[in-house]
XYZ file of C-alpha atoms in Angstrom:
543
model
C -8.962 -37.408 1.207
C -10.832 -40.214 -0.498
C -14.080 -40.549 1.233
C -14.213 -43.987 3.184
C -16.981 -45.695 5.188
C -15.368 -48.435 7.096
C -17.680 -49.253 9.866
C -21.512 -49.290 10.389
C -21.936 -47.219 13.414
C -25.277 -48.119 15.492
C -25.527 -45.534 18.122
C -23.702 -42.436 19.907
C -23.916 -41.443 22.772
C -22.410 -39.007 25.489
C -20.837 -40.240 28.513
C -19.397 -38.850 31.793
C -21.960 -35.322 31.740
C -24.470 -34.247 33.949
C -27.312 -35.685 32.093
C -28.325 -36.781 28.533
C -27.590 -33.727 27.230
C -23.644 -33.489 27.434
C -20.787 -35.045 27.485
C -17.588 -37.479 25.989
C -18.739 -38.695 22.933
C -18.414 -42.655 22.318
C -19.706 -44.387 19.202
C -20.492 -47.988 18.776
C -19.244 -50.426 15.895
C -20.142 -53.921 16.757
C -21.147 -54.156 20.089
C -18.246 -52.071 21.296
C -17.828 -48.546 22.358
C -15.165 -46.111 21.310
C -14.234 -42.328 21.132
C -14.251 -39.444 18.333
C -10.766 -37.541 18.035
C -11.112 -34.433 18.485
C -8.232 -33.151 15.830
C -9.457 -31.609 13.088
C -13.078 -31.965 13.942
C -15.497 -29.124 13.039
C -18.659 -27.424 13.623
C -20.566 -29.453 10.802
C -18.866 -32.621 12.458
C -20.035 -32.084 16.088
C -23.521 -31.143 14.790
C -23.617 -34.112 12.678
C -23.029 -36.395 15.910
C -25.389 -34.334 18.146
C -28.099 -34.772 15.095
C -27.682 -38.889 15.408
C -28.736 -38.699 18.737
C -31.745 -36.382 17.675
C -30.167 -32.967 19.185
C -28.877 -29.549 18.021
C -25.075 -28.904 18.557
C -25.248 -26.217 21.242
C -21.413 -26.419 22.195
C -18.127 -28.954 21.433
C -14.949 -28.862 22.871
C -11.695 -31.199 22.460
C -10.668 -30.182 26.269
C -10.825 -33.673 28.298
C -11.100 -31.847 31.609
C -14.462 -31.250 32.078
C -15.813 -34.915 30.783
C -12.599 -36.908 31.399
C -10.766 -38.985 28.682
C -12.168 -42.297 27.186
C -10.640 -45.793 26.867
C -10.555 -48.436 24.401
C -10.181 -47.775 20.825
C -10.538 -45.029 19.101
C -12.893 -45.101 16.106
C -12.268 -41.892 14.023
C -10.171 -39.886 13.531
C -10.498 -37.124 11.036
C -14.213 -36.475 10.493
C -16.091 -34.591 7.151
C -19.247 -33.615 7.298
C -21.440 -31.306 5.430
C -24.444 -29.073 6.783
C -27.273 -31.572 5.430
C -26.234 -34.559 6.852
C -28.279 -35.887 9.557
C -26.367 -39.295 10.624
C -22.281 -39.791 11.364
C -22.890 -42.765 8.448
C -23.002 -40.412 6.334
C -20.049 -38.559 6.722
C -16.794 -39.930 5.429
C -13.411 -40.618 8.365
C -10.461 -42.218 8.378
C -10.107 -45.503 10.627
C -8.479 -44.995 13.741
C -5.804 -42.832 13.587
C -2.389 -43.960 13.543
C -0.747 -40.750 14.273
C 0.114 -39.769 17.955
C -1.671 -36.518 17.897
C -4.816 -38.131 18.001
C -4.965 -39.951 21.992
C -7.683 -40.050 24.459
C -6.219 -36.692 25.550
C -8.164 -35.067 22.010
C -11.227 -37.074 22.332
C -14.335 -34.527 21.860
C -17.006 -33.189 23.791
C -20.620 -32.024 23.049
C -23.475 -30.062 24.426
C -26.732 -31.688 22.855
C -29.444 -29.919 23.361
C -32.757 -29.599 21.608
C -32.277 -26.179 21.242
C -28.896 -25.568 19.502
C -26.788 -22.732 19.971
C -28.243 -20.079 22.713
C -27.108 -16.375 21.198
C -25.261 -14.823 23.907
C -24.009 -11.068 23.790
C -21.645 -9.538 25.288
C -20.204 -12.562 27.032
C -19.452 -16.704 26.324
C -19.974 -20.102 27.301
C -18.944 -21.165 31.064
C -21.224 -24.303 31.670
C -24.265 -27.051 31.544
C -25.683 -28.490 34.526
C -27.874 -30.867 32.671
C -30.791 -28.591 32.034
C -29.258 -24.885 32.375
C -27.031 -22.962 30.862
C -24.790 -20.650 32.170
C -22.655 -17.886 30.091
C -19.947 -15.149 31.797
C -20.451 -11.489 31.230
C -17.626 -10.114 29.391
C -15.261 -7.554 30.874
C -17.527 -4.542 31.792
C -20.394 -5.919 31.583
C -23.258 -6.817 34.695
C -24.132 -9.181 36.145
C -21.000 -12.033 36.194
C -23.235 -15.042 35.316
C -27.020 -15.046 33.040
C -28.079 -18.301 32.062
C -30.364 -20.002 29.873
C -33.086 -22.936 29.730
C -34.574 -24.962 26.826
C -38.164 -25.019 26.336
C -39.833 -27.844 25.090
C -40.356 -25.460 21.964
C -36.906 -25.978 21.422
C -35.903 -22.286 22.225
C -34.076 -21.381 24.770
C -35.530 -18.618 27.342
C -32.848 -15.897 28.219
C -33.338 -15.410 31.973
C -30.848 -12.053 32.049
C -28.738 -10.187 29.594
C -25.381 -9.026 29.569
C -25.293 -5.326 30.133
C -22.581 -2.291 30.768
C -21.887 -1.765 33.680
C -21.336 2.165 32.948
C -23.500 4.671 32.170
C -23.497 7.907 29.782
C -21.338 10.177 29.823
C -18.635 7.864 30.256
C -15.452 8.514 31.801
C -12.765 8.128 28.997
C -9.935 8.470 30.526
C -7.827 7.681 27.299
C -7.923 6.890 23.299
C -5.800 5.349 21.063
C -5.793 3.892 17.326
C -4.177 0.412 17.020
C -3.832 -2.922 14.938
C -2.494 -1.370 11.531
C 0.120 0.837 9.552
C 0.249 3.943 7.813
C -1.674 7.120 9.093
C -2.375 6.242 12.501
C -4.623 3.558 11.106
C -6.729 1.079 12.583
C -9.016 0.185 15.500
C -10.754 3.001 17.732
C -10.311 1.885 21.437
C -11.025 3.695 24.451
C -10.284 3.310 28.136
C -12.531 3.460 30.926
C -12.134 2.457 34.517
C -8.720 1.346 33.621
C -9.982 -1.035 30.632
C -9.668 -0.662 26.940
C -13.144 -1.328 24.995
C -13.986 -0.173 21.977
C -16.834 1.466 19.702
C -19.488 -0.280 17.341
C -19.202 1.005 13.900
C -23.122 1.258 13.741
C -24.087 4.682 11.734
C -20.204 5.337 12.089
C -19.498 8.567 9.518
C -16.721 11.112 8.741
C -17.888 13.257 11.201
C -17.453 10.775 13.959
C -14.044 9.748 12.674
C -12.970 13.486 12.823
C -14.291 14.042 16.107
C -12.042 11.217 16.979
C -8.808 12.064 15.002
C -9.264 15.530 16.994
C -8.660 13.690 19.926
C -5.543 12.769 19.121
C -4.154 15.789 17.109
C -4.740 15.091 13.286
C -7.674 14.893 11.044
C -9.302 11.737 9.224
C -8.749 10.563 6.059
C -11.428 7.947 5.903
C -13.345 5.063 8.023
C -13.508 0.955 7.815
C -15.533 -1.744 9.886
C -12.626 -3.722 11.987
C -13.487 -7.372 12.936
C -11.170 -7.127 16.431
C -10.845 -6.047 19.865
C -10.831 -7.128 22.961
C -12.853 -5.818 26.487
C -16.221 -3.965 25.829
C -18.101 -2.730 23.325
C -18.412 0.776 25.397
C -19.880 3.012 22.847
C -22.268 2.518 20.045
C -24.842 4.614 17.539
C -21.908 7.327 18.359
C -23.293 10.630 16.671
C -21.192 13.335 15.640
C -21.487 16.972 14.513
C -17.863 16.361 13.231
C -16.774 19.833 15.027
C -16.349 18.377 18.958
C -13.510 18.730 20.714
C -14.384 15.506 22.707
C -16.557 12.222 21.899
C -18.184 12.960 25.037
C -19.554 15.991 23.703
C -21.454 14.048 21.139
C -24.293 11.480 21.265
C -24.270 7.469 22.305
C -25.259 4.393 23.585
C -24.012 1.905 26.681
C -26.355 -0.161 26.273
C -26.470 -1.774 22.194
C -26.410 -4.738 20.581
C -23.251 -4.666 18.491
C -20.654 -7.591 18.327
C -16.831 -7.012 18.102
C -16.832 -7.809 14.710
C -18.503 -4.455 14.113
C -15.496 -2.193 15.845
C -15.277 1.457 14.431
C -11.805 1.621 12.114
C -9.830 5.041 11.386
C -7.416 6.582 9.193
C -6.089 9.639 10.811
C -3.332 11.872 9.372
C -2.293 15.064 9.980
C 0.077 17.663 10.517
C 2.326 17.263 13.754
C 5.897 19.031 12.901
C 6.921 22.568 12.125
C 9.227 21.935 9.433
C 11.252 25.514 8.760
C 14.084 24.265 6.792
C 14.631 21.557 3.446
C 17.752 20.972 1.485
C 18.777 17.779 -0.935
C 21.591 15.806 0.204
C 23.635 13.330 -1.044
C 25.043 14.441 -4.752
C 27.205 17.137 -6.196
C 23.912 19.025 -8.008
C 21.805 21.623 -6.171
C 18.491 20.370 -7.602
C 18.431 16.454 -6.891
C 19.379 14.233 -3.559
C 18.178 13.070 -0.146
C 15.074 15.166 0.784
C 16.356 16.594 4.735
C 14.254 18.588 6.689
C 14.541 20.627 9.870
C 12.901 21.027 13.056
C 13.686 22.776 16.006
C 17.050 23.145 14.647
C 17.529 19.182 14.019
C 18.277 18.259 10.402
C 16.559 14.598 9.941
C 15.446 12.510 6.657
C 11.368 11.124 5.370
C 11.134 7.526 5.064
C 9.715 6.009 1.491
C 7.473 3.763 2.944
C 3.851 4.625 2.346
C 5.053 7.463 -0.216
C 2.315 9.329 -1.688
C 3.937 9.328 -5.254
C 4.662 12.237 -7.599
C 2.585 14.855 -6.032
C 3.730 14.935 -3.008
C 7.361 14.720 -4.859
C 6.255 17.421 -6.624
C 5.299 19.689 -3.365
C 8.753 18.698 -1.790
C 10.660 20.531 -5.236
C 7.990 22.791 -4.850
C 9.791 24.226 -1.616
C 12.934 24.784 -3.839
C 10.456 26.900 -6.127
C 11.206 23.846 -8.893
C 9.262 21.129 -10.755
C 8.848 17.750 -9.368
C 11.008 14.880 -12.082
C 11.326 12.147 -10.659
C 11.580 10.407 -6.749
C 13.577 7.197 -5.469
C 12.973 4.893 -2.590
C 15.210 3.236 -0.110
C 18.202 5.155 -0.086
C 18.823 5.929 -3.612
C 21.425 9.230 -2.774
C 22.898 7.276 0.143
C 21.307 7.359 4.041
C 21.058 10.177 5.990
C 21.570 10.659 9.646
C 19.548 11.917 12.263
C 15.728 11.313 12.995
C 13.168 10.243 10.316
C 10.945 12.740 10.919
C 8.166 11.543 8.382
C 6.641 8.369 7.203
C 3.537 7.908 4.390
C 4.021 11.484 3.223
C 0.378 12.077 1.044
C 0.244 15.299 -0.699
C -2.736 14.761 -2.631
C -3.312 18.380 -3.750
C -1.241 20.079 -6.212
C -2.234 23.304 -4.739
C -0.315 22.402 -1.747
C 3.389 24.201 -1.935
C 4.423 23.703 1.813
C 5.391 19.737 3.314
C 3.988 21.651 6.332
C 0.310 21.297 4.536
C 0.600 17.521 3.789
C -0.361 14.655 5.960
C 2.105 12.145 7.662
C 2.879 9.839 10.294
C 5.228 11.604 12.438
C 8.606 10.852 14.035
C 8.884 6.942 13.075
C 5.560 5.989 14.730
C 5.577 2.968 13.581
C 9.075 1.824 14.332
C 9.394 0.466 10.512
C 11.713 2.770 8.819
C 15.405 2.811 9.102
C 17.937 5.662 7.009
C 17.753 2.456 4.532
C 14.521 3.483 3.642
C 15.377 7.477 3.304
C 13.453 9.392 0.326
C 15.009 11.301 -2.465
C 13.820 13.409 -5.022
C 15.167 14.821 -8.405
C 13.300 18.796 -9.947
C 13.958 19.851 -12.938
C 16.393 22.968 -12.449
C 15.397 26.607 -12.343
C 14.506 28.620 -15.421
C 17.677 30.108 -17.252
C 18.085 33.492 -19.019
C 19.673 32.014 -21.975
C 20.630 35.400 -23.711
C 22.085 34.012 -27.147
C 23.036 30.719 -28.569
C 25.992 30.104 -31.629
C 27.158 26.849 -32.941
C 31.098 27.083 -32.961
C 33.890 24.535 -34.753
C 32.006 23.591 -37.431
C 32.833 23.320 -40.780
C 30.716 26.269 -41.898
C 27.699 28.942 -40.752
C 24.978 26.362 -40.030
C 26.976 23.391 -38.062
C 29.100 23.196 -35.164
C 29.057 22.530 -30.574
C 26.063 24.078 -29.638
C 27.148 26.420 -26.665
C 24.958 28.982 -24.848
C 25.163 32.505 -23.621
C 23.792 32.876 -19.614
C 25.263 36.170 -17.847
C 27.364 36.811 -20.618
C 29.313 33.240 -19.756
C 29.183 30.931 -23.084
C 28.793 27.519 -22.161
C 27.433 23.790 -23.710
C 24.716 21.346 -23.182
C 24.990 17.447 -22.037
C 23.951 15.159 -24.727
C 22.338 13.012 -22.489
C 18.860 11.762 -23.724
C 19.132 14.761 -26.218
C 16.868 14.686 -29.254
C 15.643 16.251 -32.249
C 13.058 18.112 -30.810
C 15.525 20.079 -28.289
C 17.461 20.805 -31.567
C 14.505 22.007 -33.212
C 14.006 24.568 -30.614
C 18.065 25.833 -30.725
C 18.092 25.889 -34.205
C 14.752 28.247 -33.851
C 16.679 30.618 -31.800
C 18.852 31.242 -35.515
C 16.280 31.506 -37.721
C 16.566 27.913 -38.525
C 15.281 24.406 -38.601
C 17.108 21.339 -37.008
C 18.867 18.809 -39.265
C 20.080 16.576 -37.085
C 22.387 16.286 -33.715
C 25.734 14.233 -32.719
C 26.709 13.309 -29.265
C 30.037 12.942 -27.846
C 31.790 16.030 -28.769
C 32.046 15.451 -32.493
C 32.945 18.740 -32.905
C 35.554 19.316 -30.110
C 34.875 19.980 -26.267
C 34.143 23.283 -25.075
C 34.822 25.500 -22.382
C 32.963 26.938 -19.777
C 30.065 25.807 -17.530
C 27.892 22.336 -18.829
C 24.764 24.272 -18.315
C 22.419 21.542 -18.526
C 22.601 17.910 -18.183
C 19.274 16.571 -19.807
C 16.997 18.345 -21.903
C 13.358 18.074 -21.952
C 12.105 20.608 -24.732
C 8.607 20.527 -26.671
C 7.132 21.764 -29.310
C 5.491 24.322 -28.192
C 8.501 26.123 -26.569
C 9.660 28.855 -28.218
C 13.187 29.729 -26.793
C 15.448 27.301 -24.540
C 14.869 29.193 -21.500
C 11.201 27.824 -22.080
C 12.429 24.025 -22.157
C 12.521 22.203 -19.065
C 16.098 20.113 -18.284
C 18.170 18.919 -15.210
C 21.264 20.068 -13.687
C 22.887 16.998 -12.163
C 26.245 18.251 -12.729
C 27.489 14.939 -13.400
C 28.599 15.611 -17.450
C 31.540 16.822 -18.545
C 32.901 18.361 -21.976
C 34.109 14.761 -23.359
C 29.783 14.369 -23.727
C 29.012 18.201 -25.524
C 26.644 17.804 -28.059
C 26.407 19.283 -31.632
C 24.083 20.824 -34.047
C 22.965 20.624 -37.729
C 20.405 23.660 -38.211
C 19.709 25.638 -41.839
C 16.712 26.191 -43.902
C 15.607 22.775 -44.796
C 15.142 21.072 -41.575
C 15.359 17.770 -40.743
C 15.421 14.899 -43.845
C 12.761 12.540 -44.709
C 15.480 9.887 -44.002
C 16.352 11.475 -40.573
C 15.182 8.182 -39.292
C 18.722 6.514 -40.320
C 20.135 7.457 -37.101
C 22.474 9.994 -36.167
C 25.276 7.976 -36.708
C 24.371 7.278 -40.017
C 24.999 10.939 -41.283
C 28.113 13.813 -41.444
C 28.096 16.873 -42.249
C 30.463 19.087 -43.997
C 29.767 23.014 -44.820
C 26.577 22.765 -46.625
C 26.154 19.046 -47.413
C 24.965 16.474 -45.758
C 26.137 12.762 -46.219
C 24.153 9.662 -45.771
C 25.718 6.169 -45.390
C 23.320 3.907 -47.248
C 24.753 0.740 -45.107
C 21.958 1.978 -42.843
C 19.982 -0.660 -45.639
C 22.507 -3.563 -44.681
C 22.331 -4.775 -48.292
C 23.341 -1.339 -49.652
C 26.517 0.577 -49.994
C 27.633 4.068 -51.272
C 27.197 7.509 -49.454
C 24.553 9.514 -50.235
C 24.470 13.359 -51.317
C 22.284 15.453 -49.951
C 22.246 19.388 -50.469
C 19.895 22.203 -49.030
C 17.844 24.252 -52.003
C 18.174 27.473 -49.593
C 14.828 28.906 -51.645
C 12.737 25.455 -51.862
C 13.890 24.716 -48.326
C 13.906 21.433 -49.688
C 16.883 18.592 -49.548
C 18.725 17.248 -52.813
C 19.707 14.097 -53.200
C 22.494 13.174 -55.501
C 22.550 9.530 -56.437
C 20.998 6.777 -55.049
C 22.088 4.472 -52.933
C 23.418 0.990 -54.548
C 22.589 -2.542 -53.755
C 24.774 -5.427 -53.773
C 24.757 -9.203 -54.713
């Protein structure tokens, strides 16, 4: 808003109070008296005004029931002030308003007083007689009323204080953790004498927050300074040993001087279910699906919110004695049925091998997860005893569908997301190096089992049984995948792609259109004693 200064005001003043000190506020323009709106009007605003008159802003309030509303015009309407200004001239408004929520009905209060704002603890503003003010006692606190006067010093002098009205030990009658999500996250609040209060997070540790997550059944995870609550600060300097069974077997105050933005905050997890079954659901392969569990003889799902990523995946395949792949959110095998039994699974230790040693939210606590949001995992399968390997249809010794012996049943390998180094480590089971590989049954579908769906073999594995893969069974034979192996290895131009290359007994082509402005196929033959290709020709380019 463009600052604007559309009137000389001469004088304020506060009508309709109990003295000089409080009431309506009217300002005058030219002889004539009108009223501040009380929309958008601030706490630099309604000190500004009470600093024309030569006060400190001690209260404002745009309720017209305790000064009445004005009449006449009204002057401004949507006020901006700034901390140094002394004078409402020097602020910038709009003229009077000319939009209905600004009536006599908003015009704005003050309590001017040479002392400003009285600190009150523990309770809040209930009146000015002129000369005194009085504040209420919050809920559980003694006596109802204290009140205050201004001293020509321009302090004010506190004639009570607000204090509890219990004393130690108190008689907590109930605890619970509220105001956030995940592990039973959030505020500490207690009740006493039937009213919820809570606990100042003055010298607030660990071993106070476990005392506390005792209470309740789990353990803590870590603390926070909340800036809510409602009723009484009940406890505060609340000292621990960390090992009590109750808070009110550890140290504390009644009495204190903490505000409700200083409320203790929790994370508690723990472990609340006796889990003594786990299967995947969902797909046709034994190793990947929706993660189920069972308790008490009820089969149920874990929800993906708050999901502690792959090591707690990796505990979950863990229980299948497998390795942890991959995990999916929301559903990704189709929803289960039953209860969700777990929310914000954290396994943060790899050590851990039981879901029974992680920590979770139990039983839909929350109320936020539906079977839409059911977890599912995918482990790598479990080691095989791959006995012998052969490459079979070929056109000689060293090519041919690569097909594997496991309890004396021959069978062939996916070539989904297959590569060179998973040949490498086949063709090392013959005495060989890897040449190169060709998907799609090039050499004719096999029989038998489709062992393995995805390979995952490095270079430091020294049979296939060492590789890692997954068994989705989802491939069939129309996807077996073939291998190149002999003494040479794999070609300096291996990079041309697989589908740039055949193979036929002992040679290996190479279409040069790989180089889009060359043609021609070229030659290449294994020196068996070199172990070194030959290449006959070159390849040619065109005009």
């Amino acid at each position: 808003m463009k600052p604007q200064y559309p009137h000389n005001i001469t004088d304020v003043r506060l009508v309709g109070g109990t003295g000089p000190y409080d009431g309506r506020v009217e300002v005058q323009i030219n002889d004539d008296w009108g009223t501040v709106c009380g929309y958008s009007i601030g706490s630099y605003d309604a000190d500004t005004l009470c600093k024309s008159m030569g006060f400190k802003l001690t209260r404002y309030s745009a309720d017209p029931s305790v000064y009445g509303q004005g009449t006449g015009a009204i002057y401004i309407g949507y006020m901006r002030c700034y901390a140094t200004n002394t004078h409402v001239n020097q602020c910038s408004y709009n003229l009077p308003p000319r939009r209905r929520y600004c009536s006599h009905s908003r015009d704005i209060s003050l309590v001017c007083t040479p002392c400003g704002k009285p600190l009150i603890q523990f309770g809040s503003y209930h009146s000015f007689n002129g000369t005194v003010l009085t504040a209420k006692c919050d809920v559980g606190y003694q006596p109802e009323n204290i009140t205050f006067d201004c001293l020509a010093n321009g302090t004010w002098m506190q004639n009570d204080k607000c204090s509890s009205k219990y004393s130690y030990p108190l008689e907590i009658s109930d605890l619970k953790i509220v105001n956030r999500y995940g592990h039973h996250e959030g505020r500490v609040e207690i009740q006493v004498d039937g009213i919820w209060g809570t606990i100042c997070s003055n010298n607030f540790t660990m071993a106070e927050a476990n005392v506390i997550c005792q209470m309740i059944g789990l353990e803590a995870s870590h603390i926070y300074t909340d800036t809510g609550g409602d009723g009484p600060v009940f406890i505060s300097n609340l000292q621990c040993h960390g090992n009590e069974s109750h808070i009110n077997n550890c140290s504390y105050n009644v009495n204190n001087d903490c505000l409700y933005t200083q409320s203790a905050g929790v994370y508690c997890t723990g472990y609340q279910l006796n889990v003594t079954g786990w299967r995947l659901a969902g797909t046709n392969g034994p190793y990947h699906g929706r993660v189920e569990l069972e308790v008490n003889g009820t089969w149920g799902t874990i929800c993906s919110r708050g999901f502690y990523g792959w090591p707690s995946a990796d505990v979950i395949c863990n229980m299948f004695a497998l390795r942890y792949y991959d995990y999916y959110y929301n559903a990704y095998y189709g929803q289960g049925e039953g209860p969700i039994y777990m929310e914000s699974l954290h396994c943060s230790r790899q050590s851990y091998t039981d879901i029974n040693d992680c920590k979770y939210v139990a039983n839909n606590y929350h109320g936020v997860c539906s079977h839409a949001n059911d977890l599912s995992v995918m482990c790598f399968g479990p080691s095989l005893n791959i006995t012998d390997v052969r490459l079979t249809n070929g056109t000689g010794p060293d090519d041919g569908r690569a097909e594997i012996k496991i309890s004396d049943t021959w069978g062939t390998i996916c070539d989904s997301n297959f590569a060179l180094r998973d040949a490498e480590v086949f063709c090392k089971m013959l005495g060989l190096k890897a040449v190169r590989f060709f998907t799609g049954a090039l050499y004719g579908e096999g029989n038998g089992p489709v062992y393995i769906d995805q390979l995952f073999c490095d270079s430091s594995d020294a049979v296939l049984s060492d590789c890692q893969y997954l068994f989705l069974n989802e491939c069939s034979h129309s996807r077996d995948v073939s291998i190149v192996c002999n003494e040479c290895g794999e070609p300096d131009n291996s990079h041309w792609d697989a589908g740039y290359f055949t193979y036929n007994g002992s040679t290996l082509y190479a279409d040069c259109s790989y180089y889009k402005t060359y043609l021609g196929i070229l030659k290449m033959t294994c020196d068996n004693v070199n172990q070194t290709w030959k290449a006959e020709g070159e390849c040619q380019e065109y005009a």
